[in-house]
Coordinates of C-alpha atoms in Angstrom, one line a residue:
Chain A
X1 CA 74.1 60.4 -7.7
X2 CA 75.7 57.2 -9.0
X3 CA 76.1 57.5 -12.7
X4 CA 77.1 54.4 -14.6
X5 CA 77.5 53.4 -18.2
X6 CA 74.0 52.1 -17.9
X7 CA 72.8 55.6 -17.4
X8 CA 74.8 56.8 -20.3
X9 CA 73.2 54.2 -22.6
X10 CA 69.7 55.2 -21.3
X11 CA 70.4 58.9 -22.3
X12 CA 71.9 57.8 -25.6
X13 CA 68.9 55.6 -26.6
X14 CA 66.4 58.3 -25.4
X15 CA 68.3 60.9 -27.3
X16 CA 68.5 58.8 -30.5
X17 CA 64.8 58.1 -30.3
X18 CA 63.8 61.7 -29.5
X19 CA 65.8 63.1 -32.4
X20 CA 64.5 60.5 -34.8
X21 CA 61.0 61.6 -33.7
X22 CA 61.8 65.4 -33.9
X23 CA 62.7 65.3 -37.6
X24 CA 59.5 64.1 -39.2
X25 CA 57.7 65.8 -36.3
X26 CA 58.8 69.2 -37.7
X27 CA 56.8 68.6 -41.0
X28 CA 53.8 67.3 -39.0
X29 CA 53.7 70.6 -37.1
X30 CA 54.2 72.7 -40.2
X31 CA 51.4 70.8 -42.1
X32 CA 49.2 71.4 -39.1
X33 CA 48.8 67.6 -38.6
X34 CA 50.3 67.3 -35.2
X35 CA 47.6 65.0 -34.1
X36 CA 48.5 62.6 -36.9
X37 CA 51.5 61.7 -34.9
X38 CA 49.3 60.8 -31.9
X39 CA 46.9 58.8 -34.2
X40 CA 49.6 56.9 -36.1
X41 CA 51.6 56.0 -32.9
X42 CA 48.4 54.3 -31.6
X43 CA 47.2 52.9 -34.8
X44 CA 50.4 50.9 -35.5
X45 CA 49.5 48.6 -32.6
X46 CA 47.3 46.1 -34.9
X47 CA 50.1 46.2 -37.4
X48 CA 52.6 45.1 -34.8
X49 CA 50.1 42.4 -33.6
X50 CA 49.4 41.0 -37.1
X51 CA 53.2 41.0 -37.9
X52 CA 53.8 39.0 -34.7
X53 CA 51.0 36.6 -35.4
X54 CA 52.2 35.9 -38.9
X55 CA 55.8 35.5 -38.2
X56 CA 55.7 34.3 -34.5
X57 CA 58.7 36.4 -33.7
X58 CA 59.5 39.9 -32.4
X59 CA 62.1 40.3 -35.0
X60 CA 62.3 43.9 -36.1
X61 CA 61.8 43.7 -39.8
X62 CA 58.3 42.3 -40.0
X63 CA 57.4 44.6 -37.1
X64 CA 58.5 47.6 -39.2
X65 CA 56.5 46.5 -42.2
X66 CA 53.5 45.8 -40.1
X67 CA 53.7 49.2 -38.6
X68 CA 54.4 51.0 -41.8
X69 CA 51.4 49.5 -43.5
X70 CA 49.2 50.3 -40.4
X71 CA 50.6 53.9 -40.4
X72 CA 49.8 54.4 -44.0
X73 CA 46.4 52.9 -43.7
X74 CA 45.6 55.3 -40.8
X75 CA 46.4 58.2 -43.1
X76 CA 44.5 56.7 -45.9
X77 CA 41.4 55.9 -43.8
X78 CA 41.4 59.3 -42.3
X79 CA 41.3 60.8 -45.7
X80 CA 38.6 58.5 -46.9
X81 CA 36.3 59.0 -43.9
X82 CA 36.6 62.8 -44.0
X83 CA 36.0 62.9 -47.8
X84 CA 33.3 60.4 -48.3
X85 CA 31.7 60.5 -44.8
X86 CA 31.6 64.3 -44.8
X87 CA 33.2 64.3 -41.4
X88 CA 35.8 66.7 -40.1
X89 CA 39.3 65.7 -40.4
X90 CA 40.1 65.6 -36.7
X91 CA 37.0 63.5 -36.0
X92 CA 37.9 61.0 -38.7
X93 CA 41.3 60.7 -37.4
X94 CA 39.8 60.1 -33.9
X95 CA 37.6 57.4 -35.3
X96 CA 40.4 55.5 -37.1
X97 CA 43.0 55.6 -34.4
X98 CA 40.9 54.5 -31.6
X99 CA 39.3 51.7 -33.6
X100 CA 42.7 50.5 -34.9
X101 CA 44.2 50.8 -31.4
X102 CA 41.3 48.9 -29.8
X103 CA 41.7 46.2 -32.5
X104 CA 45.4 46.0 -31.7
X105 CA 44.8 45.7 -28.0
X106 CA 42.2 42.9 -28.4
X107 CA 44.7 41.0 -30.7
X108 CA 47.5 41.2 -28.3
X109 CA 45.3 40.2 -25.3
X110 CA 43.7 37.3 -27.1
X111 CA 46.6 35.7 -29.2
X112 CA 49.8 37.0 -27.8
X113 CA 49.1 37.4 -24.1
X114 CA 51.9 35.1 -23.0
X115 CA 54.6 36.8 -24.9
X116 CA 56.6 40.0 -24.1
X117 CA 54.3 42.3 -26.2
X118 CA 52.1 43.6 -23.5
X119 CA 50.0 46.9 -23.9
X120 CA 51.6 48.4 -20.7
X121 CA 55.0 48.0 -22.3
X122 CA 53.9 49.5 -25.5
X123 CA 52.4 52.6 -23.7
X124 CA 55.2 53.3 -21.1
X125 CA 58.1 51.4 -22.6
X126 CA 61.0 50.2 -20.6
X127 CA 63.9 52.4 -21.4
X128 CA 65.5 51.5 -18.1
X129 CA 66.0 48.0 -19.2
X130 CA 67.1 48.6 -22.8
X131 CA 70.8 48.6 -22.1
X132 CA 70.5 45.0 -21.0
X133 CA 69.5 43.7 -24.4
X134 CA 72.8 44.1 -26.3
X135 CA 73.7 42.9 -29.8
X136 CA 76.2 39.9 -29.8
X137 CA 79.4 40.7 -28.1
X138 CA 79.6 44.4 -29.1
X139 CA 77.9 45.6 -25.9
X140 CA 75.9 47.9 -27.9
X141 CA 72.2 47.9 -26.8
X142 CA 69.8 46.8 -29.7
X143 CA 67.6 49.7 -28.9
X144 CA 70.5 52.2 -29.7
X145 CA 71.2 50.4 -33.0
X146 CA 67.5 50.4 -34.1
X147 CA 66.8 54.0 -33.1
X148 CA 70.1 55.2 -34.4
X149 CA 69.2 53.5 -37.8
X150 CA 65.9 55.2 -37.9
X151 CA 67.4 58.5 -37.0
X152 CA 69.9 58.1 -39.9
X153 CA 67.2 57.0 -42.4
X154 CA 64.9 60.0 -41.4
X155 CA 67.9 62.4 -41.7
X156 CA 68.9 61.0 -45.1
X157 CA 65.4 61.2 -46.5
X158 CA 64.8 64.8 -45.2
X159 CA 68.2 65.9 -46.5
X160 CA 67.7 64.3 -50.0
X161 CA 64.0 65.5 -50.3
X162 CA 64.5 68.8 -48.3
X163 CA 63.2 71.0 -51.2
X164 CA 60.2 68.7 -51.9
X165 CA 59.2 68.4 -48.2
X166 CA 59.4 72.2 -47.9
X167 CA 57.2 72.6 -51.0
X168 CA 54.7 69.9 -49.9
X169 CA 54.2 71.4 -46.5
X170 CA 54.0 75.0 -47.6
X171 CA 51.9 74.7 -50.7
X172 CA 50.6 71.3 -51.7
X173 CA 48.7 72.7 -54.7
X174 CA 51.9 74.2 -56.1
X175 CA 53.6 70.9 -55.5
X176 CA 51.0 69.1 -57.6
X177 CA 51.0 71.6 -60.4
X178 CA 54.8 71.4 -60.6
X179 CA 54.7 67.6 -60.8
X180 CA 55.7 66.7 -57.2
X181 CA 52.9 64.4 -56.1
X182 CA 51.8 65.9 -52.7
X183 CA 50.1 62.5 -52.0
X184 CA 53.4 60.8 -52.4
X185 CA 55.1 63.2 -50.1
X186 CA 52.2 63.0 -47.6
X187 CA 52.3 59.1 -47.4
X188 CA 56.1 59.2 -47.3
X189 CA 56.0 61.3 -44.2
X190 CA 53.3 59.0 -42.7
X191 CA 55.4 56.1 -43.3
X192 CA 58.4 57.8 -41.6
X193 CA 56.3 58.6 -38.6
X194 CA 55.0 55.0 -38.4
X195 CA 58.4 53.5 -38.7
X196 CA 60.0 55.9 -36.2
X197 CA 57.0 55.1 -33.7
X198 CA 57.7 51.4 -33.8
X199 CA 61.4 51.8 -33.4
X200 CA 60.6 53.9 -30.3
X201 CA 57.9 51.7 -29.0
X202 CA 60.0 48.9 -27.9
X203 CA 62.4 51.0 -26.1
X204 CA 60.8 54.2 -24.8
X205 CA 57.0 53.7 -25.2
X206 CA 54.4 55.6 -27.2
X207 CA 53.9 58.6 -24.7
X208 CA 57.3 59.9 -25.3
X209 CA 57.0 59.4 -29.1
X210 CA 53.9 61.6 -29.2
X211 CA 55.8 64.1 -27.1
X212 CA 58.9 64.1 -29.1
X213 CA 57.1 64.3 -32.5
X214 CA 55.5 67.6 -31.5
X215 CA 57.1 69.5 -28.6
X216 CA 60.7 69.9 -29.8
X217 CA 59.5 71.1 -33.3
X218 CA 57.0 73.4 -31.6
X219 CA 59.7 74.7 -29.4
X220 CA 62.0 75.3 -32.4
X221 CA 59.4 77.2 -34.2
X222 CA 59.3 79.6 -31.3
X223 CA 63.0 80.2 -31.6
X224 CA 63.7 80.7 -35.4
X225 CA 62.0 81.8 -38.6
X226 CA 64.1 79.5 -40.8
X227 CA 63.3 76.0 -41.8
X228 CA 66.9 74.5 -41.6
X229 CA 67.4 76.1 -38.2
X230 CA 64.1 74.8 -37.1
X231 CA 65.1 71.3 -37.9
X232 CA 68.4 71.6 -36.2
X233 CA 66.9 73.3 -33.0
X234 CA 64.2 70.6 -32.7
X235 CA 66.8 68.0 -32.9
X236 CA 69.1 69.5 -30.3
X237 CA 66.1 70.2 -28.0
X238 CA 65.0 66.6 -28.4
X239 CA 68.4 65.3 -27.3
X240 CA 68.6 67.8 -24.5
X241 CA 65.2 66.5 -23.3
X242 CA 66.5 63.1 -23.1
X243 CA 69.4 64.1 -21.1
X244 CA 67.5 66.4 -18.7
X245 CA 64.8 63.9 -18.5
X246 CA 67.0 61.1 -17.2
X247 CA 68.8 63.3 -14.8
X248 CA 65.5 64.6 -13.6
X249 CA 64.3 61.0 -13.1
X250 CA 67.1 60.0 -10.9
X251 CA 67.8 63.4 -9.1
X252 CA 64.5 65.1 -8.6
X253 CA 62.4 62.5 -6.7
X254 CA 65.0 61.9 -3.9
X255 CA 64.7 65.6 -3.0
X256 CA 61.2 64.9 -2.0
X257 CA 62.0 61.5 -0.4
X258 CA 60.8 59.2 -3.3
X259 CA 62.4 56.5 -5.3
X260 CA 63.7 57.5 -8.8
X261 CA 60.9 57.8 -11.2
X262 CA 60.3 56.7 -14.9
X263 CA 62.7 58.2 -17.3
X264 CA 60.2 58.1 -20.2
X265 CA 57.7 60.3 -18.4
X266 CA 60.5 62.7 -17.3
X267 CA 61.9 63.0 -20.8
X268 CA 58.5 64.0 -22.0
X269 CA 58.2 66.5 -19.1
X270 CA 61.6 67.9 -19.8
X271 CA 60.5 68.7 -23.4
X272 CA 57.5 70.5 -22.0
X273 CA 59.7 72.5 -19.6
X274 CA 62.1 73.5 -22.6
X275 CA 59.0 74.5 -24.6
X276 CA 57.7 76.8 -21.7
X277 CA 61.2 78.4 -21.4
X278 CA 61.1 79.1 -25.2
X279 CA 57.7 80.4 -25.0
X280 CA 58.7 82.8 -22.2
X281 CA 62.2 83.9 -23.3
X282 CA 62.4 83.3 -27.1
X283 CA 64.0 86.5 -28.5
X284 CA 61.5 86.4 -31.5
X285 CA 58.3 84.9 -30.4
X286 CA 58.7 84.9 -26.5
X287 CA 55.9 86.6 -24.7
X288 CA 58.3 88.6 -22.4
X289 CA 60.1 90.0 -25.4
X290 CA 56.9 90.8 -27.2
X291 CA 55.6 92.6 -24.1
X292 CA 58.9 94.5 -23.8
X293 CA 58.7 95.3 -27.4
X294 CA 55.1 96.5 -27.1
X295 CA 56.1 98.9 -24.4
X296 CA 59.4 100.1 -25.9
X297 CA 59.4 100.2 -29.6
X298 CA 57.4 100.7 -32.7
X299 CA 55.0 97.8 -33.4
X300 CA 56.1 98.0 -37.1
X301 CA 59.6 97.0 -36.4
X302 CA 60.5 93.4 -36.6
X303 CA 62.2 92.3 -33.5
X304 CA 65.6 90.8 -34.4
X305 CA 67.0 87.7 -32.7
X306 CA 69.4 88.7 -30.1
X307 CA 68.0 92.2 -30.1
X308 CA 66.4 91.8 -26.7
Chain B
X1 CA 19.2 64.0 -50.8
X2 CA 20.7 61.9 -53.3
X3 CA 17.5 61.8 -55.2
X4 CA 17.4 65.5 -55.3
X5 CA 20.8 66.0 -56.6
X6 CA 20.2 63.4 -59.3
X7 CA 16.9 65.1 -60.2
X8 CA 18.7 68.5 -60.4
X9 CA 21.3 66.8 -62.6
X10 CA 18.6 65.3 -64.9
X11 CA 17.3 68.8 -65.6
X12 CA 20.4 69.9 -67.3
X13 CA 20.6 69.6 -71.1
X14 CA 21.9 66.2 -72.3
X15 CA 25.5 65.9 -73.6
X16 CA 25.8 67.2 -77.1
X17 CA 26.4 64.3 -79.7
X18 CA 28.0 66.6 -82.2
X19 CA 31.6 65.8 -83.1
X20 CA 34.3 67.7 -81.1
X21 CA 35.2 70.9 -82.5
X22 CA 38.9 71.0 -83.5
X23 CA 40.9 73.7 -81.7
X24 CA 43.8 75.3 -83.3
X25 CA 46.9 73.9 -81.4
X26 CA 48.4 77.3 -80.8
X27 CA 45.6 78.4 -78.6
X28 CA 47.0 78.9 -75.0
X29 CA 43.9 77.4 -73.4
X30 CA 41.2 75.5 -75.1
X31 CA 38.4 74.0 -72.9
X32 CA 35.8 71.7 -74.3
X33 CA 32.6 70.3 -72.7
X34 CA 34.2 70.7 -69.2
X35 CA 31.9 69.8 -66.3
X36 CA 33.1 69.8 -62.7
X37 CA 31.0 68.5 -59.8
X38 CA 31.6 68.5 -56.0
X39 CA 29.6 65.8 -54.1
X40 CA 27.5 65.2 -57.4
X41 CA 26.5 68.9 -57.5
X42 CA 27.8 70.5 -60.6
X43 CA 29.9 73.7 -60.1
X44 CA 30.9 74.1 -63.7
X45 CA 28.6 73.0 -66.6
X46 CA 29.7 72.4 -70.2
X47 CA 32.3 75.0 -70.3
X48 CA 33.4 75.8 -73.9
X49 CA 36.2 78.3 -74.1
X50 CA 39.0 79.3 -76.5
X51 CA 41.5 81.8 -74.9
X52 CA 43.3 83.8 -77.6
X53 CA 47.2 84.2 -77.2
X54 CA 48.7 87.3 -75.7
X55 CA 45.4 88.6 -74.1
X56 CA 44.7 89.8 -70.6
X57 CA 41.7 87.9 -69.8
X58 CA 39.4 88.7 -66.9
X59 CA 37.2 86.0 -65.4
X60 CA 34.2 87.7 -63.8
X61 CA 31.1 86.3 -62.0
X62 CA 29.3 86.2 -58.7
X63 CA 30.5 84.4 -55.7
X64 CA 30.2 80.6 -56.2
X65 CA 30.2 81.0 -60.0
X66 CA 33.0 78.5 -60.2
X67 CA 35.8 80.9 -61.2
X68 CA 38.5 79.3 -58.9
X69 CA 37.3 75.9 -59.8
X70 CA 37.7 76.5 -63.4
X71 CA 41.4 77.4 -62.8
X72 CA 42.0 74.4 -60.6
X73 CA 40.3 72.1 -63.1
X74 CA 42.7 73.4 -65.8
X75 CA 45.6 72.5 -63.5
X76 CA 44.3 69.0 -62.7
X77 CA 44.0 70.1 -59.1
X78 CA 40.5 68.9 -59.0
X79 CA 39.0 66.0 -61.1
X80 CA 36.9 66.8 -64.2
X81 CA 33.6 65.2 -64.4
X82 CA 33.7 65.4 -68.1
X83 CA 35.5 67.2 -71.0
X84 CA 39.0 68.5 -71.2
X85 CA 41.2 71.6 -71.0
X86 CA 44.2 71.6 -73.3
X87 CA 47.2 74.0 -73.0
X88 CA 48.7 74.8 -76.4
X89 CA 47.0 71.6 -77.6
X90 CA 48.3 69.3 -74.9
X91 CA 46.8 68.0 -71.7
X92 CA 48.1 69.7 -68.5
X93 CA 50.4 66.9 -67.6
X94 CA 52.4 67.5 -70.9
X95 CA 52.3 71.2 -70.5
X96 CA 53.3 72.0 -67.0
X97 CA 56.3 74.0 -68.1
X98 CA 53.9 76.3 -70.0
X99 CA 51.7 77.2 -67.1
X100 CA 52.2 79.2 -63.9
X101 CA 49.5 79.5 -61.2
X102 CA 48.9 82.2 -58.6
X103 CA 46.6 80.7 -56.0
X104 CA 44.5 82.9 -53.6
X105 CA 46.7 84.4 -50.9
X106 CA 44.8 82.6 -48.1
X107 CA 45.6 79.2 -49.6
X108 CA 48.9 78.9 -47.7
X109 CA 50.2 79.5 -44.2
X110 CA 52.1 82.7 -44.1
X111 CA 53.7 81.8 -40.8
X112 CA 55.6 79.1 -42.5
X113 CA 59.4 79.5 -41.6
X114 CA 60.6 80.5 -45.1
X115 CA 61.9 83.7 -46.6
X116 CA 60.4 85.6 -49.5
X117 CA 63.3 84.5 -51.7
X118 CA 62.7 80.8 -50.7
X119 CA 59.0 81.0 -51.8
X120 CA 60.0 82.7 -55.2
X121 CA 62.7 80.1 -55.8
X122 CA 59.9 77.4 -55.5
X123 CA 58.9 78.5 -59.0
X124 CA 62.2 76.9 -60.2
X125 CA 61.6 73.5 -58.7
X126 CA 59.9 71.9 -61.7
X127 CA 63.0 72.9 -63.8
X128 CA 65.2 71.4 -61.1
X129 CA 63.3 68.2 -60.8
X130 CA 63.5 65.8 -57.9
X131 CA 66.5 65.9 -55.4
X132 CA 68.4 68.8 -57.0
X133 CA 69.0 71.9 -54.9
X134 CA 68.3 75.5 -55.9
X135 CA 71.3 76.5 -57.8
X136 CA 73.1 80.0 -57.5
X137 CA 71.7 81.0 -60.9
X138 CA 68.2 80.2 -59.9
X139 CA 68.6 82.2 -56.6
X140 CA 69.8 85.2 -58.7
X141 CA 67.0 84.8 -60.9
X142 CA 64.5 84.6 -58.0
X143 CA 66.0 87.9 -56.8
X144 CA 65.5 89.4 -60.1
X145 CA 61.8 88.2 -60.1
X146 CA 61.3 90.0 -56.7
X147 CA 62.9 93.1 -58.2
X148 CA 60.3 93.0 -61.1
X149 CA 57.6 93.2 -58.5
X150 CA 59.5 95.9 -56.5
X151 CA 60.3 94.1 -53.3
X152 CA 63.8 92.7 -53.8
X153 CA 64.8 94.6 -50.6
X154 CA 62.6 92.2 -48.7
X155 CA 64.1 89.0 -50.1
X156 CA 65.4 87.7 -46.8
X157 CA 62.4 88.6 -44.7
X158 CA 60.3 85.8 -43.4
X159 CA 57.0 85.7 -45.2
X160 CA 54.9 86.6 -42.1
X161 CA 56.8 89.8 -41.8
X162 CA 55.3 91.0 -45.0
X163 CA 52.2 93.0 -45.6
X164 CA 49.3 91.5 -47.6
X165 CA 50.2 93.4 -50.8
X166 CA 53.9 92.3 -50.4
X167 CA 52.8 88.7 -50.0
X168 CA 50.8 88.9 -53.1
X169 CA 53.8 90.2 -54.9
X170 CA 55.9 87.3 -53.6
X171 CA 53.4 85.0 -55.3
X172 CA 53.5 86.9 -58.5
X173 CA 57.3 86.7 -58.5
X174 CA 57.0 83.0 -57.9
X175 CA 54.9 82.7 -61.0
X176 CA 57.4 84.9 -63.0
X177 CA 60.1 82.5 -61.9
X178 CA 58.3 79.6 -63.7
X179 CA 58.9 81.3 -67.0
X180 CA 55.5 80.3 -68.3
X181 CA 53.5 81.2 -71.4
X182 CA 50.0 81.0 -69.6
X183 CA 49.4 82.6 -66.2
X184 CA 46.4 81.6 -64.1
X185 CA 45.8 84.0 -61.4
X186 CA 43.1 83.6 -58.7
X187 CA 42.1 87.1 -57.3
X188 CA 45.6 88.7 -57.3
X189 CA 43.8 92.0 -56.6
X190 CA 41.9 90.9 -53.5
X191 CA 42.7 93.0 -50.5
X192 CA 45.8 94.6 -51.7
X193 CA 46.9 98.3 -51.3
X194 CA 46.7 100.7 -54.1
X195 CA 50.5 100.6 -54.9
X196 CA 50.4 96.8 -55.2
X197 CA 47.4 97.0 -57.4
X198 CA 49.3 99.3 -59.8
X199 CA 52.4 97.1 -59.7
X200 CA 50.3 94.0 -60.6
X201 CA 48.6 95.8 -63.5
X202 CA 51.9 97.0 -64.9
X203 CA 53.3 93.5 -64.6
X204 CA 50.2 92.0 -66.4
X205 CA 50.6 94.6 -69.2
X206 CA 54.3 93.7 -69.5
X207 CA 53.6 89.9 -69.7
X208 CA 50.9 90.6 -72.3
X209 CA 53.5 92.8 -74.4
X210 CA 55.7 89.7 -74.4
X211 CA 53.0 87.7 -75.9
X212 CA 52.1 85.8 -72.7
X213 CA 48.5 85.1 -71.8
X214 CA 47.0 85.9 -68.4
X215 CA 43.7 84.5 -67.1
X216 CA 42.8 86.6 -63.9
X217 CA 40.0 85.9 -61.6
X218 CA 38.5 89.4 -60.8
X219 CA 35.9 90.9 -58.6
X220 CA 35.9 94.6 -59.1
X221 CA 33.4 95.4 -62.0
X222 CA 34.6 99.1 -62.0
X223 CA 38.1 98.3 -63.2
X224 CA 37.2 95.4 -65.6
X225 CA 37.4 97.3 -68.9
X226 CA 40.5 99.2 -67.9
X227 CA 42.6 96.1 -66.8
X228 CA 41.4 93.5 -69.3
X229 CA 41.2 93.3 -73.1
X230 CA 39.3 89.9 -73.1
X231 CA 36.5 88.8 -70.9
X232 CA 34.9 85.7 -69.7
X233 CA 31.6 86.1 -67.7
X234 CA 30.9 83.0 -65.7
X235 CA 28.1 81.8 -63.6
X236 CA 28.5 77.9 -63.6
X237 CA 28.3 78.3 -67.4
X238 CA 30.1 80.6 -69.7
X239 CA 27.5 83.4 -70.1
X240 CA 29.5 85.4 -72.6
X241 CA 33.1 85.6 -73.7
X242 CA 34.9 87.8 -76.1
X243 CA 36.7 91.3 -76.4
X244 CA 36.2 93.3 -73.2
X245 CA 34.4 96.3 -74.7
X246 CA 31.8 94.2 -76.6
X247 CA 31.3 91.6 -73.8
X248 CA 31.1 94.0 -70.9
X249 CA 27.4 95.0 -71.6
X250 CA 24.5 95.6 -69.3
X251 CA 22.6 92.7 -70.7
X252 CA 25.5 90.2 -70.2
X253 CA 26.1 91.3 -66.7
X254 CA 22.4 91.1 -65.9
X255 CA 22.6 87.4 -67.2
X256 CA 25.7 86.7 -65.1
X257 CA 24.6 88.3 -61.9
X258 CA 20.8 88.1 -62.1
X259 CA 19.2 90.0 -59.4
X260 CA 22.3 90.7 -57.6
X261 CA 23.5 93.1 -60.3
X262 CA 21.2 96.0 -59.3
X263 CA 23.2 96.6 -56.1
X264 CA 26.5 96.3 -57.9
X265 CA 25.3 98.7 -60.6
X266 CA 24.4 101.3 -58.1
X267 CA 27.8 101.0 -56.6
X268 CA 29.6 101.3 -60.0
X269 CA 27.2 104.2 -60.9
X270 CA 28.2 106.0 -57.6
X271 CA 31.8 105.4 -58.4
X272 CA 31.5 106.8 -61.8
X273 CA 30.0 109.9 -60.4
X274 CA 32.7 110.4 -57.8
X275 CA 35.5 109.9 -60.5
X276 CA 34.0 112.3 -63.1

């Protein structure tokens, strides 16, 4: 293996992006809205295309606004369709995001075909190339700054509004009766997901975004029964997935005589492997421990972490 | 379908043109001309209620009578088609600090990664306002509230590790934490063990002794007169309301439950026989 600073940057960018996704992802999972991440990450495409068509550049700021607006609209349309069309929430989501995604694809194909905003790049990303695009003379890749910035923003919002996010996710009716608008909290989370998605798009592609929004939080939920610990474990799992994913991409394929493979795909796969390990071996929710407890102890007793 | 629902609406009596009756401002809950509709179908129609202070009020009626809807409409959780509900003479938005709500237990996900104490502390969030964390004093108070419902030893347990009755007590402790004057409770007695039922009744009595008012959606006709001193019989409209002894009559129940009462009556009768 030939590890260069290039590889280090790929891991850093992947980890920053994965952590930025995992934080709002925890609340998506807790609100039982996991698919909303999938929906929004697709539906931001027309927002990106329109922002590009209006400004004519791929500058980040208009792209963020376009994506944020598209993301909030996705949530809004979903709510309208399920309420007024008497359609189940999941179906409404499916209608909205496929339609918006299709519109985005058509717009990109028609208007921006000759520019570097192609659908393939959006889906799979090009994390291997991101270290080449550095900011000025600092040598720091732009993708690291963008994803790092988004991670910081998500972290600050969740730390400042931790109590409100917890309340809104656990009992939105109570939030409303106490004067914390559950609508506001909902759309704030949707905006965070949309902005995070766009930051990740350019560097790592949407597949890994969908994986990182959901898989690390789901893994964390198997390992702890405390919300702060869940956020921490999800973040660590996300970063670990990036490292293992990139290692996997350059180490594993040569074993079988292949060229190195795509890092984005391997990061998502690594997250899946970590989830499987947690599912099997978690001291509180793991199926092996549960089976052991069923055979060896009173079902009434709560298995303590570390007790197995 | 739309025509049908319009037609069914048209058969209801037209809005009264009389001037609004003045409610004394000290009434904990005054409801006037309240109508609530889901998808254009009315669920509550022309509700007119004055709940006196310090009473334990039972709200009784068949399934689908709009009992939960009534509580939610008072809390602005669902839009009112017409009319208003005032808490101590003020609309809900200006009286949040006076009201605590105990929703049905199934309304939340009990697998959520929080402890019993965390959930009770949520009752302090309005006092704290945006951004501020739960203080040490509020945490101590939350523990005291858990003590009042008899489960302070379970404070650190994650809520999925509690029994149904214990979860209900957590909800009650959270309401206590709000330090309210008016408590709206949606079926706190549903599917709880006997010990919890006793604990809830004791708590209700204590609140009532302190001059607080409790509105409780209740299902078990056999216990209505022992638990409550004021009664609202509801079936889309208010069929009857007043002191429990004079309101809980055969005739009123017949009007509330219609044909369904016979079965309930038989059950209550059978119960009375086994008790005596």
